[in-house]
Amino acid sequence: MADELLRPTIVANVDLSVRPWRLMSQAYVAFFGGVIAVTVIAWLNARRLGVGAAQQRLILGVGAVALVVSAAVVVLLTDGDADSGLRVATRVVAVLCCLVQLRLQRPMDRAFQLRGADYRSLWGPGIAAVIGLGLLEVLLLAGVAVAL
C-alpha cells in the first residue's frame, strides 16, 4: 500500500505497456549518429514516456537549433581538407543537444523507474538511427560545406 502511494501520477494517455529506452543510451546515438539521429530517438522516447506535447516540441526545437549550430561549425571550421577537429566539434554539439533533450525527458523517466518496469533495448533502433540518420546528417553537412 505504501509503495503505491509513492508512485507519481501518470497522465491518463500514457500506455503503460510501452517500454522506453534508457536515457543514457541515447548519448551513444548522439556521439555516433549526430544531431538528427539523437533528436529522432529522443522524440520517440519522449512519446513512449508520455512526455507532454510542449516538451516534445521543445525536444524537436533543440534538435533543429543544434543542427543549425552543427552547420555553422562546419562552415567555420572547413578549410578545404577533412579535419578530425571538425568531426569532434560536430560530435560535441550532438552530445550537448542530447544532454538538453535528456533533461526534458528525465521527470517522466523517473516516473517510469518508479513503476518498476524494465527498459526496452535501444540496440536495433539505435543502430538504424546511427546508420540511416547519421548518413543523412553527414550528407547534409557536406552539402553545406560544399555550398559555401
XYZ file of C-alpha atoms in Angstrom:
148
model
C 0.000 0.000 0.000
C 2.762 2.451 0.918
C 4.596 1.587 -2.310
C 1.564 2.643 -4.366
C 1.396 5.976 -2.533
C 4.992 6.748 -3.531
C 4.361 6.314 -7.234
C 3.965 9.576 -9.159
C 0.799 10.341 -11.045
C 0.990 9.382 -14.699
C -1.222 11.175 -17.200
C -4.166 9.178 -18.491
C -2.998 8.916 -22.114
C 0.263 7.070 -21.280
C 0.370 3.479 -22.478
C 1.906 1.657 -19.518
C 2.698 -1.398 -21.660
C 5.163 0.542 -23.854
C 8.688 0.470 -22.507
C 11.028 3.412 -23.174
C 14.771 3.290 -23.751
C 17.348 4.192 -21.115
C 18.162 7.873 -21.219
C 21.934 7.474 -21.109
C 21.859 5.048 -24.045
C 20.779 7.997 -26.166
C 24.215 9.563 -25.608
C 25.764 6.775 -27.718
C 23.345 7.564 -30.529
C 24.327 11.240 -30.235
C 28.039 10.535 -30.388
C 27.969 8.032 -33.230
C 24.943 9.274 -35.187
C 24.805 13.019 -34.648
C 22.073 15.542 -34.002
C 19.365 14.196 -36.316
C 19.696 10.629 -35.033
C 19.586 11.587 -31.366
C 16.700 14.001 -31.893
C 14.551 11.329 -33.530
C 15.401 8.813 -30.794
C 14.767 11.376 -28.028
C 11.437 12.378 -29.563
C 10.307 8.757 -29.939
C 11.390 8.001 -26.384
C 9.560 11.067 -25.074
C 6.398 9.746 -26.711
C 6.983 6.355 -25.088
C 7.419 8.017 -21.702
C 4.305 10.143 -22.064
C 6.183 13.447 -22.037
C 3.844 16.359 -22.709
C 3.381 17.786 -26.199
C 5.126 21.046 -25.275
C 8.267 19.205 -24.145
C 8.162 17.018 -27.253
C 8.126 20.137 -29.420
C 10.973 21.526 -27.332
C 12.993 18.348 -27.956
C 12.477 18.804 -31.707
C 13.330 22.515 -31.421
C 16.553 21.799 -29.544
C 17.472 19.335 -32.293
C 16.772 21.913 -35.002
C 18.895 24.538 -33.242
C 21.705 22.017 -32.726
C 21.609 21.106 -36.426
C 21.974 24.772 -37.349
C 24.874 25.067 -34.880
C 26.486 21.968 -36.434
C 26.147 23.534 -39.879
C 27.700 26.756 -38.565
C 30.577 24.758 -37.058
C 31.139 23.057 -40.415
C 31.159 26.410 -42.206
C 33.535 27.973 -39.690
C 35.965 25.055 -39.465
C 36.042 23.873 -43.077
C 39.292 24.861 -44.725
C 39.301 22.560 -47.724
C 40.531 19.302 -46.199
C 38.912 16.746 -43.925
C 39.847 17.619 -40.393
C 39.297 15.412 -37.362
C 38.686 18.584 -35.342
C 35.579 19.146 -37.416
C 34.277 15.689 -36.546
C 34.977 16.255 -32.859
C 33.243 19.642 -32.897
C 30.074 18.283 -34.525
C 30.028 15.376 -32.041
C 30.325 17.814 -29.150
C 27.310 19.711 -30.490
C 25.350 16.440 -30.796
C 26.190 15.345 -27.240
C 25.283 18.769 -25.826
C 21.998 18.581 -27.721
C 21.422 15.129 -26.245
C 22.042 16.382 -22.707
C 19.355 19.050 -23.079
C 16.944 16.511 -24.553
C 17.645 14.089 -21.695
C 16.832 16.816 -19.203
C 13.421 17.266 -20.827
C 12.696 13.510 -20.601
C 14.012 12.977 -17.072
C 10.859 13.653 -14.971
C 8.769 11.094 -16.851
C 11.712 8.678 -16.929
C 11.816 8.812 -13.146
C 8.104 8.086 -13.082
C 8.773 5.068 -15.327
C 11.528 3.871 -12.991
C 9.176 4.040 -10.030
C 6.727 1.756 -11.824
C 9.370 -0.955 -11.535
C 9.350 -1.991 -15.200
C 12.352 -2.827 -17.366
C 13.625 -0.680 -20.206
C 13.492 -1.750 -23.819
C 16.725 -2.356 -25.731
C 17.931 0.511 -27.935
C 20.298 -1.684 -29.976
C 18.152 -2.110 -33.092
C 16.609 1.371 -33.283
C 19.891 2.965 -32.189
C 21.966 1.278 -34.879
C 19.323 2.087 -37.505
C 19.319 5.747 -36.429
C 23.115 5.944 -36.375
C 23.466 4.455 -39.853
C 20.447 5.943 -41.609
C 20.067 9.325 -39.972
C 23.789 9.716 -39.325
C 24.441 9.276 -43.033
C 21.704 11.806 -43.816
C 23.351 14.313 -41.475
C 26.798 13.750 -42.975
C 25.411 14.340 -46.464
C 23.524 17.421 -45.307
C 26.569 18.943 -43.570
C 28.785 18.048 -46.532
C 26.324 19.847 -48.794
C 26.533 22.903 -46.543
C 30.336 22.804 -46.687
C 30.376 22.499 -50.472
C 27.741 25.191 -50.976
C 29.745 27.728 -49.023
